[in-house]
Coordinates of C-alpha atoms in Angstrom, one line a residue:
Chain A
M1 CA 4.6 -28.9 -25.8
L2 CA 6.7 -30.1 -22.7
T3 CA 5.8 -33.6 -21.4
A4 CA 4.4 -34.2 -18.1
E5 CA 7.7 -35.9 -17.2
E6 CA 9.7 -32.8 -18.0
V7 CA 7.3 -30.6 -16.0
L8 CA 7.5 -33.0 -13.1
K9 CA 11.4 -33.0 -13.3
I10 CA 11.8 -29.3 -13.0
A11 CA 9.2 -29.2 -10.4
G12 CA 11.2 -31.8 -8.4
L13 CA 14.4 -29.6 -8.9
A14 CA 12.5 -26.5 -7.8
R15 CA 10.9 -28.3 -4.7
L16 CA 7.4 -27.7 -5.9
E17 CA 4.9 -30.4 -5.5
L18 CA 2.4 -29.8 -8.2
R19 CA -1.1 -31.1 -8.4
P20 CA -2.1 -33.1 -11.5
D21 CA -4.2 -30.2 -13.0
E22 CA -1.2 -27.9 -12.3
V23 CA 1.1 -30.2 -14.3
K24 CA -1.2 -30.1 -17.3
K25 CA -1.5 -26.3 -17.0
F26 CA 2.4 -25.7 -16.9
Q27 CA 3.1 -28.1 -19.7
K28 CA 1.3 -25.7 -21.9
E29 CA 2.2 -22.4 -20.5
L30 CA 5.9 -23.1 -20.2
S31 CA 5.9 -24.2 -23.8
T32 CA 4.3 -20.8 -24.7
V33 CA 7.1 -18.9 -22.8
L34 CA 9.8 -21.1 -24.6
D35 CA 8.3 -20.4 -28.0
Y36 CA 8.2 -16.7 -27.1
V37 CA 11.9 -16.6 -26.4
A38 CA 12.9 -18.8 -29.4
D39 CA 13.6 -15.8 -31.7
L40 CA 16.7 -15.0 -29.4
Q41 CA 18.5 -18.0 -31.2
K42 CA 18.4 -15.9 -34.5
V43 CA 20.6 -13.0 -33.0
D44 CA 24.2 -12.9 -33.8
T45 CA 26.1 -12.6 -30.6
E46 CA 29.6 -13.7 -31.8
G47 CA 32.3 -12.4 -29.6
L48 CA 29.8 -10.7 -27.0
E49 CA 30.5 -11.0 -23.3
I50 CA 27.6 -11.9 -21.2
V51 CA 26.4 -9.3 -18.9
S52 CA 27.2 -10.0 -15.1
S53 CA 27.0 -6.4 -13.8
V54 CA 25.2 -3.6 -15.6
T55 CA 27.1 -0.8 -13.8
G56 CA 30.5 -2.3 -14.1
L57 CA 31.2 -2.9 -10.5
E58 CA 33.6 -5.7 -9.8
N59 CA 34.5 -7.7 -6.6
V60 CA 33.2 -5.3 -4.1
Q61 CA 34.8 -6.2 -0.8
R62 CA 34.4 -5.3 3.0
L63 CA 36.3 -6.3 6.0
D64 CA 35.2 -9.8 7.4
V65 CA 34.3 -8.4 11.1
P66 CA 31.7 -10.4 12.9
V67 CA 28.9 -8.2 14.4
V68 CA 26.4 -9.3 17.1
A69 CA 22.8 -9.5 15.9
E70 CA 20.7 -8.0 18.7
N71 CA 17.4 -9.2 17.2
R72 CA 17.7 -13.1 17.6
D73 CA 14.4 -13.4 19.3
Q74 CA 12.5 -11.6 16.7
I75 CA 14.3 -13.5 14.0
M76 CA 13.3 -16.9 15.6
E77 CA 9.7 -15.8 16.3
N78 CA 9.1 -16.1 12.6
A79 CA 10.0 -19.9 12.6
P80 CA 7.0 -22.3 12.3
E81 CA 8.8 -24.6 14.8
I82 CA 11.7 -24.2 17.3
K83 CA 13.1 -26.2 19.9
D84 CA 15.6 -25.1 22.7
G85 CA 16.5 -22.0 20.7
F86 CA 17.0 -23.9 17.4
Y87 CA 15.0 -24.3 14.3
K88 CA 13.3 -27.7 14.3
V89 CA 13.2 -29.9 11.1
K90 CA 12.0 -33.2 10.3
A91 CA 14.6 -36.1 10.4
I92 CA 17.0 -35.8 7.4
L93 CA 18.4 -39.3 7.3
Chain B
M1 CA -7.8 22.6 3.8
N2 CA -7.5 20.0 1.2
W3 CA -4.0 18.7 2.2
E4 CA -4.0 16.1 -0.7
T5 CA -3.8 18.9 -3.3
L6 CA -0.3 20.0 -2.0
G7 CA 3.1 18.9 -3.1
L8 CA 5.8 17.6 -0.8
S9 CA 7.6 21.1 -0.7
E10 CA 4.2 22.8 0.3
L11 CA 3.6 20.2 2.9
R12 CA 7.1 20.8 4.3
Q13 CA 6.4 24.5 4.5
S14 CA 3.2 24.1 6.0
L15 CA 4.7 21.9 8.8
D16 CA 7.5 24.2 9.3
D17 CA 5.2 27.2 9.5
K18 CA 3.0 25.1 12.1
K19 CA 0.0 25.8 9.8
V20 CA -0.7 22.0 10.3
S21 CA 0.9 19.3 12.6
S22 CA 2.1 15.9 11.5
T23 CA -0.7 14.3 13.7
E24 CA -3.3 16.3 11.8
L25 CA -1.9 15.3 8.4
T26 CA -1.7 11.8 9.4
N27 CA -5.3 11.6 10.6
Y28 CA -6.3 13.4 7.5
F29 CA -4.7 10.8 5.2
L30 CA -5.7 7.7 7.2
G31 CA -9.3 9.1 6.9
R32 CA -8.9 9.3 3.2
I33 CA -7.5 5.8 3.1
K34 CA -10.3 4.4 5.3
K35 CA -13.0 5.9 2.9
Q36 CA -11.4 4.9 -0.4
N37 CA -9.4 1.7 0.3
P38 CA -12.5 -0.7 0.4
E39 CA -13.2 0.2 -3.2
L40 CA -9.6 0.5 -4.4
N41 CA -8.0 -2.3 -2.3
A42 CA -4.7 -0.4 -2.6
F43 CA -3.4 -1.3 0.8
I44 CA -2.6 -4.8 2.4
T45 CA -2.0 -3.3 5.7
I46 CA -2.9 0.0 7.4
T47 CA -0.5 0.9 10.2
E48 CA -2.6 3.4 12.0
E49 CA -1.2 2.8 15.4
E50 CA 2.6 3.1 14.3
A51 CA 1.7 6.1 11.9
L52 CA 0.1 8.2 14.9
A53 CA 3.1 7.2 17.1
Q54 CA 5.6 8.3 14.3
A55 CA 3.5 11.5 13.8
K56 CA 3.8 12.4 17.4
A57 CA 7.4 12.0 17.4
A58 CA 7.8 14.2 14.2
D59 CA 5.6 16.8 15.9
D60 CA 7.8 16.8 18.9
F61 CA 10.9 17.3 16.7
I62 CA 9.4 20.0 14.7
N63 CA 8.4 21.7 18.0
T64 CA 12.1 21.8 19.1
P65 CA 14.2 24.6 17.6
G66 CA 16.4 23.8 14.5
E67 CA 15.9 22.7 10.9
N68 CA 13.6 19.8 10.0
P69 CA 14.6 16.9 7.7
T70 CA 13.2 17.3 4.3
L71 CA 10.5 14.6 4.6
C72 CA 9.9 14.9 8.5
G73 CA 6.3 14.6 9.5
I74 CA 5.1 13.9 6.0
P75 CA 3.1 10.6 5.6
Y76 CA 3.8 8.1 3.0
A77 CA 3.0 4.6 2.0
A78 CA 5.4 1.6 1.2
K79 CA 5.0 -1.3 -1.3
D80 CA 4.7 -4.4 0.7
L81 CA 8.0 -5.8 -0.5
F82 CA 9.9 -3.2 1.6
C83 CA 10.8 -5.0 5.0
T84 CA 9.4 -3.0 8.0
A85 CA 10.6 -4.0 11.4
G86 CA 7.6 -5.3 13.5
I87 CA 5.1 -4.7 10.7
R88 CA 4.1 -7.8 8.6
S89 CA 5.7 -7.5 5.0
T90 CA 3.9 -10.0 2.6
A91 CA 5.1 -9.1 -1.0
A92 CA 1.5 -10.0 -1.6
S93 CA 2.1 -13.7 -1.3
K94 CA 0.4 -16.2 1.0
I95 CA 3.8 -17.8 1.7
L96 CA 4.7 -14.8 3.6
D97 CA 1.2 -13.9 5.0
N98 CA 2.5 -14.2 8.7
Y99 CA 6.0 -12.8 8.2
I100 CA 7.1 -9.9 10.5
P101 CA 10.5 -8.8 9.5
P102 CA 13.0 -8.4 12.5
Y103 CA 14.7 -5.5 10.6
D104 CA 14.2 -2.5 8.3
S105 CA 15.1 -2.3 4.9
T106 CA 17.7 0.5 4.2
V107 CA 15.3 2.7 2.5
I108 CA 12.6 2.5 5.3
A109 CA 15.5 3.1 7.8
K110 CA 16.4 6.3 6.0
L111 CA 13.0 7.5 6.1
K112 CA 12.6 6.7 9.7
E113 CA 15.8 8.9 10.3
Q114 CA 13.9 11.7 8.6
K115 CA 10.9 11.2 11.0
T116 CA 8.5 10.4 8.2
V117 CA 5.1 8.7 8.8
L118 CA 4.3 5.4 7.3
L119 CA 0.5 5.0 6.8
G120 CA 0.6 1.4 5.4
K121 CA 1.8 -1.3 3.3
T122 CA 0.5 -1.3 -0.5
N123 CA -0.9 -4.0 -2.5
M124 CA 1.1 -5.3 -5.5
D125 CA 1.6 -8.2 -7.9
E126 CA 2.8 -11.4 -5.7
F127 CA 6.6 -11.0 -5.3
A128 CA 6.3 -8.1 -8.0
H129 CA 5.7 -10.8 -10.7
G130 CA 3.2 -9.1 -12.8
S131 CA 2.0 -5.9 -14.6
S132 CA -1.6 -5.6 -13.6
G133 CA -1.9 -5.9 -9.8
E134 CA -4.0 -9.0 -10.3
T135 CA -1.4 -11.6 -9.3
S136 CA -1.8 -10.4 -5.6
S137 CA -2.9 -13.0 -3.0
Y138 CA -4.9 -10.2 -1.5
G139 CA -7.1 -9.4 -4.5
A140 CA -6.6 -7.0 -7.5
T141 CA -6.1 -3.3 -6.9
K142 CA -8.4 -1.0 -8.8
N143 CA -7.5 2.1 -10.7
P144 CA -9.2 5.2 -9.4
W145 CA -9.9 6.8 -12.8
D146 CA -12.1 3.8 -13.6
T147 CA -12.5 1.0 -10.9
S148 CA -13.4 -1.6 -13.4
R149 CA -9.8 -1.2 -14.7
M150 CA -6.4 -2.3 -13.5
P151 CA -3.9 0.3 -12.2
G152 CA -0.9 -1.6 -13.8
G153 CA 1.8 -3.3 -11.8
S154 CA 3.7 -4.5 -10.0
S155 CA 3.4 -1.2 -7.8
S156 CA -0.3 -1.3 -8.1
G157 CA -1.3 -0.1 -4.7
S158 CA 1.3 2.5 -4.6
A159 CA 0.2 4.0 -7.9
S160 CA -3.5 3.7 -7.1
S161 CA -3.2 5.2 -3.6
V162 CA -1.0 8.3 -5.0
A163 CA -3.5 8.7 -7.9
A164 CA -6.4 9.0 -5.4
R165 CA -4.2 11.0 -3.1
L166 CA -4.7 8.5 -0.1
N167 CA -1.0 9.4 0.6
P168 CA 1.2 12.3 -0.7
W169 CA 3.8 9.7 -2.1
A170 CA 4.6 6.0 -2.0
L171 CA 7.6 3.8 -2.3
G172 CA 7.6 1.4 -5.3
S173 CA 10.1 -0.8 -7.0
E174 CA 10.8 -1.6 -10.5
T175 CA 12.4 -4.8 -12.0
G176 CA 11.0 -4.2 -15.7
G177 CA 8.3 -1.6 -15.8
S178 CA 6.8 -2.0 -12.3
I179 CA 7.1 1.8 -11.5
R180 CA 6.8 3.4 -14.9
Q181 CA 3.9 1.4 -16.2
P182 CA 1.5 1.7 -13.2
A183 CA 2.5 5.4 -12.9
S184 CA 1.4 5.9 -16.6
L185 CA -1.7 4.0 -16.2
T186 CA -3.0 6.1 -13.1
G187 CA -1.5 9.5 -14.1
V188 CA 1.1 9.9 -11.4
S189 CA 4.9 10.7 -11.7
G190 CA 7.2 7.7 -11.2
W191 CA 10.8 7.4 -10.8
K192 CA 12.9 4.2 -11.8
P193 CA 16.3 4.8 -10.4
T194 CA 19.6 3.8 -12.0
Y195 CA 20.4 0.3 -10.9
G196 CA 22.5 0.7 -7.6
R197 CA 21.3 4.2 -6.9
V198 CA 19.0 3.0 -4.1
S199 CA 19.7 0.1 -1.9
R200 CA 18.0 -3.2 -2.4
Y201 CA 18.9 -4.3 1.3
G202 CA 15.6 -5.4 2.8
V203 CA 13.6 -5.2 -0.4
I204 CA 12.2 -8.7 -0.9
A205 CA 14.2 -9.9 -4.0
M206 CA 12.9 -10.7 -7.4
C207 CA 15.4 -10.2 -10.1
S208 CA 18.5 -9.0 -8.3
S209 CA 20.2 -7.9 -11.5
T210 CA 17.5 -5.2 -12.3
D211 CA 15.6 -4.7 -9.0
S212 CA 15.4 -0.9 -8.4
P213 CA 13.5 0.5 -5.5
G214 CA 12.0 3.9 -6.4
A215 CA 9.1 6.2 -5.9
L216 CA 5.7 7.4 -7.1
A217 CA 4.3 10.9 -6.3
G218 CA 2.4 13.8 -7.6
S219 CA 5.2 15.5 -9.5
V220 CA 8.8 15.2 -10.5
Q221 CA 9.7 17.8 -8.1
D222 CA 8.5 15.6 -5.2
L223 CA 10.4 12.7 -6.8
A224 CA 13.6 14.8 -6.7
M225 CA 13.0 15.5 -3.1
I226 CA 12.5 11.9 -2.3
A227 CA 15.4 10.8 -4.5
E228 CA 17.8 12.9 -2.3
V229 CA 16.8 11.1 0.6
I230 CA 16.6 7.5 -0.3
S231 CA 19.6 7.3 -2.7
G232 CA 23.2 6.5 -1.8
Q233 CA 25.9 3.8 -1.2
D234 CA 25.0 1.1 1.2
P235 CA 27.5 -1.3 2.9
K236 CA 24.6 -3.8 3.0
D237 CA 24.2 -3.8 -0.8
S238 CA 27.3 -4.2 -2.5
T239 CA 25.7 -3.3 -6.0
T240 CA 25.1 0.3 -4.8
G241 CA 27.4 2.7 -6.5
A242 CA 29.9 5.0 -4.8
M243 CA 28.8 8.2 -6.7
E244 CA 27.8 11.2 -4.5
V245 CA 24.2 11.8 -4.3
P246 CA 23.5 15.4 -6.0
A247 CA 21.1 17.9 -4.4
Y248 CA 18.5 16.8 -7.0
F249 CA 15.7 19.0 -5.7
S250 CA 17.7 22.2 -5.3
Q251 CA 19.4 21.7 -8.6
L252 CA 16.3 21.3 -10.6
T253 CA 16.1 23.6 -13.6
A254 CA 13.3 24.0 -16.2
D255 CA 15.8 25.3 -18.6
I256 CA 16.3 22.5 -21.3
K257 CA 17.2 24.8 -24.2
G258 CA 19.6 22.9 -26.5
L259 CA 19.1 19.5 -24.8
K260 CA 19.1 16.8 -27.3
I261 CA 16.1 14.4 -26.7
G262 CA 16.2 11.2 -28.9
I263 CA 12.9 9.8 -30.1
P264 CA 13.3 6.1 -30.8
D265 CA 11.4 4.8 -33.7
E266 CA 11.0 1.4 -32.2
Y267 CA 9.0 2.7 -29.1
F268 CA 6.0 3.6 -31.4
I269 CA 5.1 0.0 -32.1
D270 CA 2.3 -1.5 -34.2
G271 CA -0.9 -2.0 -32.4
M272 CA -0.3 0.9 -29.9
E273 CA -3.4 2.7 -28.7
D274 CA -4.1 5.7 -31.0
G275 CA -4.7 7.9 -28.0
V276 CA -1.6 7.1 -26.4
K277 CA 0.5 7.8 -29.5
Q278 CA -1.3 11.3 -29.8
S279 CA -0.8 12.3 -26.4
V280 CA 2.9 11.3 -26.4
Y281 CA 3.6 13.1 -29.6
E282 CA 2.0 16.2 -28.2
G283 CA 4.1 15.9 -25.1
I284 CA 7.2 15.6 -27.2
K285 CA 6.2 18.7 -29.2
E286 CA 5.9 20.5 -25.8
L287 CA 9.4 19.5 -24.9
E288 CA 10.5 20.9 -28.3
K289 CA 8.6 24.2 -27.7
L290 CA 10.7 24.3 -24.4
G291 CA 13.9 24.6 -26.4
A292 CA 15.0 21.0 -26.6
K293 CA 16.1 19.5 -29.9
L294 CA 14.5 16.4 -31.1
V295 CA 16.5 13.9 -32.8
R296 CA 15.0 10.8 -34.4
V297 CA 17.0 7.6 -33.3
S298 CA 16.8 3.9 -33.8
L299 CA 17.2 1.1 -31.1
P300 CA 16.7 -2.0 -33.4
N301 CA 17.4 -4.5 -30.5
T302 CA 14.3 -3.2 -28.5
K303 CA 12.3 -6.0 -29.8
Y304 CA 14.5 -8.5 -28.0
G305 CA 14.3 -6.8 -24.6
S306 CA 11.3 -8.8 -23.4
L307 CA 12.7 -12.0 -24.7
V308 CA 15.9 -11.6 -22.8
Y309 CA 13.9 -10.5 -19.8
A310 CA 11.6 -13.5 -20.0
I311 CA 14.8 -15.7 -19.4
V312 CA 17.0 -13.6 -17.1
A313 CA 14.1 -12.6 -14.7
P314 CA 12.6 -16.2 -14.1
S315 CA 16.2 -17.5 -13.7
E316 CA 17.0 -15.1 -10.9
I317 CA 13.4 -15.7 -9.6
S318 CA 13.9 -19.3 -9.4
S319 CA 17.0 -18.7 -7.4
N320 CA 15.7 -16.0 -5.1
L321 CA 12.5 -17.7 -4.3
A322 CA 14.3 -21.0 -3.2
R323 CA 14.8 -19.5 0.2
Y324 CA 11.1 -20.0 1.0
D325 CA 11.2 -23.5 2.5
G326 CA 8.7 -23.4 5.4
I327 CA 11.5 -23.7 7.9
R328 CA 12.7 -20.2 9.1
Y329 CA 9.9 -18.2 8.2
G330 CA 6.6 -18.0 6.2
H331 CA 4.0 -20.6 5.4
V332 CA 4.5 -24.2 6.4
T333 CA 2.3 -27.1 5.2
G334 CA 0.4 -29.2 7.7
E335 CA 0.6 -32.3 5.5
A336 CA 4.3 -33.3 5.4
K337 CA 5.5 -36.7 6.0
D338 CA 9.2 -35.9 5.6
L339 CA 11.7 -33.0 5.1
L340 CA 11.2 -33.0 1.2
E341 CA 7.5 -32.8 1.6
V342 CA 7.8 -29.8 4.0
Y343 CA 9.5 -28.0 1.2
S344 CA 7.6 -29.0 -1.8
K345 CA 4.2 -28.8 -0.2
S346 CA 4.7 -25.5 1.6
R347 CA 5.9 -24.1 -1.6
D348 CA 2.9 -25.5 -3.7
E349 CA 0.5 -24.2 -1.0
G350 CA 2.1 -20.8 -0.5
F351 CA 3.0 -19.6 -4.0
G352 CA 0.6 -18.3 -6.6
D353 CA 0.3 -19.3 -10.2
E354 CA 2.6 -16.6 -11.6
A355 CA 5.4 -17.2 -9.1
K356 CA 5.2 -21.0 -9.8
R357 CA 5.3 -20.4 -13.5
R358 CA 8.4 -18.1 -13.2
I359 CA 10.2 -20.5 -10.7
L360 CA 9.5 -23.4 -13.2
T361 CA 10.7 -21.4 -16.2
G362 CA 13.9 -20.2 -14.4
T363 CA 14.6 -23.8 -13.2
Y364 CA 14.2 -25.1 -16.7
V365 CA 16.4 -22.6 -18.6
L366 CA 19.2 -23.0 -16.0
S367 CA 19.0 -26.8 -15.9
A368 CA 21.8 -28.8 -17.3
G369 CA 21.9 -29.0 -21.0
Y370 CA 19.8 -25.8 -21.5
Y371 CA 21.9 -23.2 -19.7
D372 CA 24.0 -22.1 -22.8
A373 CA 21.0 -22.1 -25.1
Y374 CA 18.8 -19.9 -23.1
Y375 CA 20.4 -18.1 -20.1
K376 CA 23.9 -17.4 -21.5
K377 CA 22.4 -16.5 -24.9
A378 CA 20.1 -14.2 -23.3
Q379 CA 22.9 -12.4 -21.3
K380 CA 24.7 -12.0 -24.5
V381 CA 21.8 -10.3 -26.2
R382 CA 21.5 -8.2 -23.1
R383 CA 25.0 -6.9 -23.9
L384 CA 23.8 -5.8 -27.5
I385 CA 21.0 -3.9 -25.7
L386 CA 23.5 -2.1 -23.3
N387 CA 25.8 -1.3 -26.1
E388 CA 23.0 0.1 -28.2
F389 CA 22.1 2.4 -25.4
E390 CA 25.6 3.4 -24.9
D391 CA 25.9 4.3 -28.4
V392 CA 22.7 6.4 -28.6
F393 CA 23.6 8.5 -25.6
K394 CA 26.8 9.5 -27.4
K395 CA 24.3 11.3 -29.8
V396 CA 21.4 12.5 -27.5
D397 CA 21.2 13.5 -23.8
V398 CA 17.9 11.6 -23.0
L399 CA 15.4 9.6 -24.8
A400 CA 11.6 10.3 -24.7
A401 CA 9.1 7.6 -25.5
P402 CA 5.6 6.3 -24.3
S403 CA 5.8 4.6 -20.8
S404 CA 3.2 2.0 -22.0
P405 CA 1.7 1.1 -25.4
N406 CA -1.8 1.5 -23.8
T407 CA -3.9 2.9 -21.0
A408 CA -5.4 0.9 -18.3
L409 CA -7.1 -2.4 -19.4
S410 CA -10.0 -3.8 -17.9
L411 CA -9.6 -6.1 -14.8
G412 CA -9.4 -9.9 -15.4
G413 CA -7.4 -9.5 -18.7
A414 CA -4.0 -10.3 -17.3
S415 CA -4.4 -13.4 -15.4
K416 CA -4.9 -15.9 -18.2
D417 CA -2.1 -14.9 -20.3
P418 CA 1.4 -16.2 -19.4
L419 CA 2.9 -13.5 -21.5
F420 CA 1.0 -10.5 -20.3
G421 CA 3.7 -8.8 -18.3
Y422 CA 6.5 -9.5 -21.0
I423 CA 4.3 -7.7 -23.6
A424 CA 2.9 -5.0 -21.3
D425 CA 6.3 -3.9 -20.2
Q426 CA 8.2 -4.1 -23.6
L427 CA 8.7 -0.4 -23.6
N428 CA 10.3 -0.4 -20.1
I429 CA 12.3 -3.7 -20.1
P430 CA 15.2 -2.8 -22.4
S431 CA 16.2 0.2 -20.2
S432 CA 15.7 -1.8 -17.1
L433 CA 18.0 -4.6 -18.4
A434 CA 20.6 -1.7 -19.0
G435 CA 20.2 -0.4 -15.5
L436 CA 19.1 3.2 -16.8
P437 CA 17.2 5.8 -14.8
A438 CA 13.8 7.1 -16.1
V439 CA 10.7 9.0 -15.1
S440 CA 7.2 8.5 -16.3
I441 CA 5.1 11.7 -16.3
P442 CA 1.5 12.1 -17.2
C443 CA 1.2 13.9 -20.5
G444 CA -2.6 13.6 -21.4
F445 CA -5.5 11.3 -21.7
S446 CA -6.9 8.7 -24.2
T447 CA -10.4 7.7 -24.7
S448 CA -9.5 5.0 -27.4
L449 CA -10.2 2.0 -25.2
S450 CA -13.0 3.3 -22.9
Q451 CA -16.3 4.7 -23.9
G452 CA -15.5 8.2 -23.3
I453 CA -13.9 7.7 -19.9
P454 CA -10.5 9.6 -20.2
L455 CA -7.6 7.3 -19.1
P456 CA -4.1 8.8 -18.3
V457 CA -1.2 8.5 -20.7
G458 CA 2.4 8.5 -19.6
L459 CA 5.5 9.9 -21.2
Q460 CA 8.8 8.5 -20.2
I461 CA 12.2 10.1 -20.1
M462 CA 15.2 7.7 -20.0
G463 CA 18.8 8.8 -19.5
P464 CA 22.3 7.2 -19.2
Q465 CA 23.2 5.5 -16.0
W466 CA 23.5 8.0 -13.0
S467 CA 21.8 10.9 -15.0
E468 CA 19.0 11.3 -12.7
Q469 CA 19.5 15.1 -12.5
K470 CA 18.9 15.4 -16.3
V471 CA 16.0 13.1 -16.4
F472 CA 14.4 15.0 -13.5
N473 CA 15.1 18.3 -15.2
V474 CA 13.3 17.3 -18.4
G475 CA 10.2 16.1 -16.4
Y476 CA 10.2 19.3 -14.2
A477 CA 10.5 21.5 -17.2
F478 CA 7.6 19.7 -18.8
Q479 CA 5.4 20.0 -15.5
Q480 CA 6.3 23.6 -15.2
A481 CA 4.8 24.3 -18.7
T482 CA 1.8 21.8 -18.4
D483 CA -0.7 20.7 -15.8
W484 CA -1.4 17.1 -16.7
H485 CA 0.2 16.0 -13.4
K486 CA -2.4 18.1 -11.6
K487 CA -5.4 16.2 -12.9
R488 CA -7.2 14.0 -10.4
P489 CA -9.7 11.2 -10.7
L490 CA -13.2 11.9 -9.4
L491 CA -13.8 9.6 -6.5

């Protein structure tokens, strides 16, 4: 089973503040998932390339031309807090 | 007139012949939704006002001379992870409860161009994480064949609403079974496209390397009509393929004489429901009667599909769901003291259990020291699965197998098992990881699980990438010869 510290560490990386009961629950459940995938280690994958694109497309490019977004107001309306047309966030430093 | 009994081409004809108006159809289906939705909970949002305005625009268009687009004036519903400009799109998550997209997903924009009518946004597993519909923050969707049972997921509301004919068809999406499995459990036809056949732009992301927007409808004929409209390359989704979109609908043929259909041993697993096995075997025999050649094949790496997926999907999820930060849109906590707490508390309050479990799993397997052992290893085994399919399609044209090992389970079974989805979707995940197209079609009923209540069984046809036409043809041939797809639940 994963330790509480391990769960708290990944929760921190994932920016999830877990309640104490959630930490306990995920210690158990993440271990269940990791046990479930353990059999993959037995598969011989020598010389195989990882899959990065299933259909074989590579480096699809387009011209880098700026376009004007006409829906700035609708975009900003979804923000919990704005000030003077900017997103407002808490102090960073 | 019982408009819910007609297929899309018949609705097209009725609209073109002015036997019915789009407004009349829209009111008719809205009436069905209002009557049945309180019990089925298939919809998160019903867009009555917008639907009637779209129907009016369609009627105006139909009343001017000239040809009408294929789906013009025909109502439909969309899974709530398709962004719809001005209409809230929640992905069934509390974190997006108040989110009103400022833009349309490409698929929705294409349907708008056709002057279709959007009746509402359907319920689903939260962020499409699940195979039961139970992880939704808006309550579980019910299966119209037996409302004490799940409709499958994650396209649970789309499947349930099409099965009950609350709408003629619905948009869904599949990442690893999310169209085929619910289509199977509710007795409707579902199309999981080749990866990159349909644009993902504006479809709230789950696992970007397998996410495939598609559709659920009453027949394969209907699916072919829809596929023609929603497929195609999109400059806004660089993973869409440049291949031309064939005239799937007009090129449908029920002639499958000589077609080689592979029957993979590994898809008839231990513990599979007896009634499912029986119906699927009978369905396959029907294909043989129609002139197809059956070939027994083996895909030994099938058993690793769900294991690969249990690593790859959470990895991509943990990355895709990092954007929900309480700053630009979505739920924000009222309790934060500093910026870090804005992120971590907003996310803890906004995400449900399944989303958190997948974010944490993904973060773990991608973190320093574990990446090679988990993620890289999984992507190599995925290569084995891709190669195996490539080899088998040198021998056969398509594969036929059960869409799901079981019929609809009772509600409440999924939420406690962290592995539920990976096991429920084990017959869909390998082909999803390989980007293959497939349809699931109703092929009979099973009473093995239920006390005499017949529950639908699905047969899936999978083909090589971009072979939609072949897959549709097999399904079409089957539905020309049988009428399982015409059976309706009694409501």
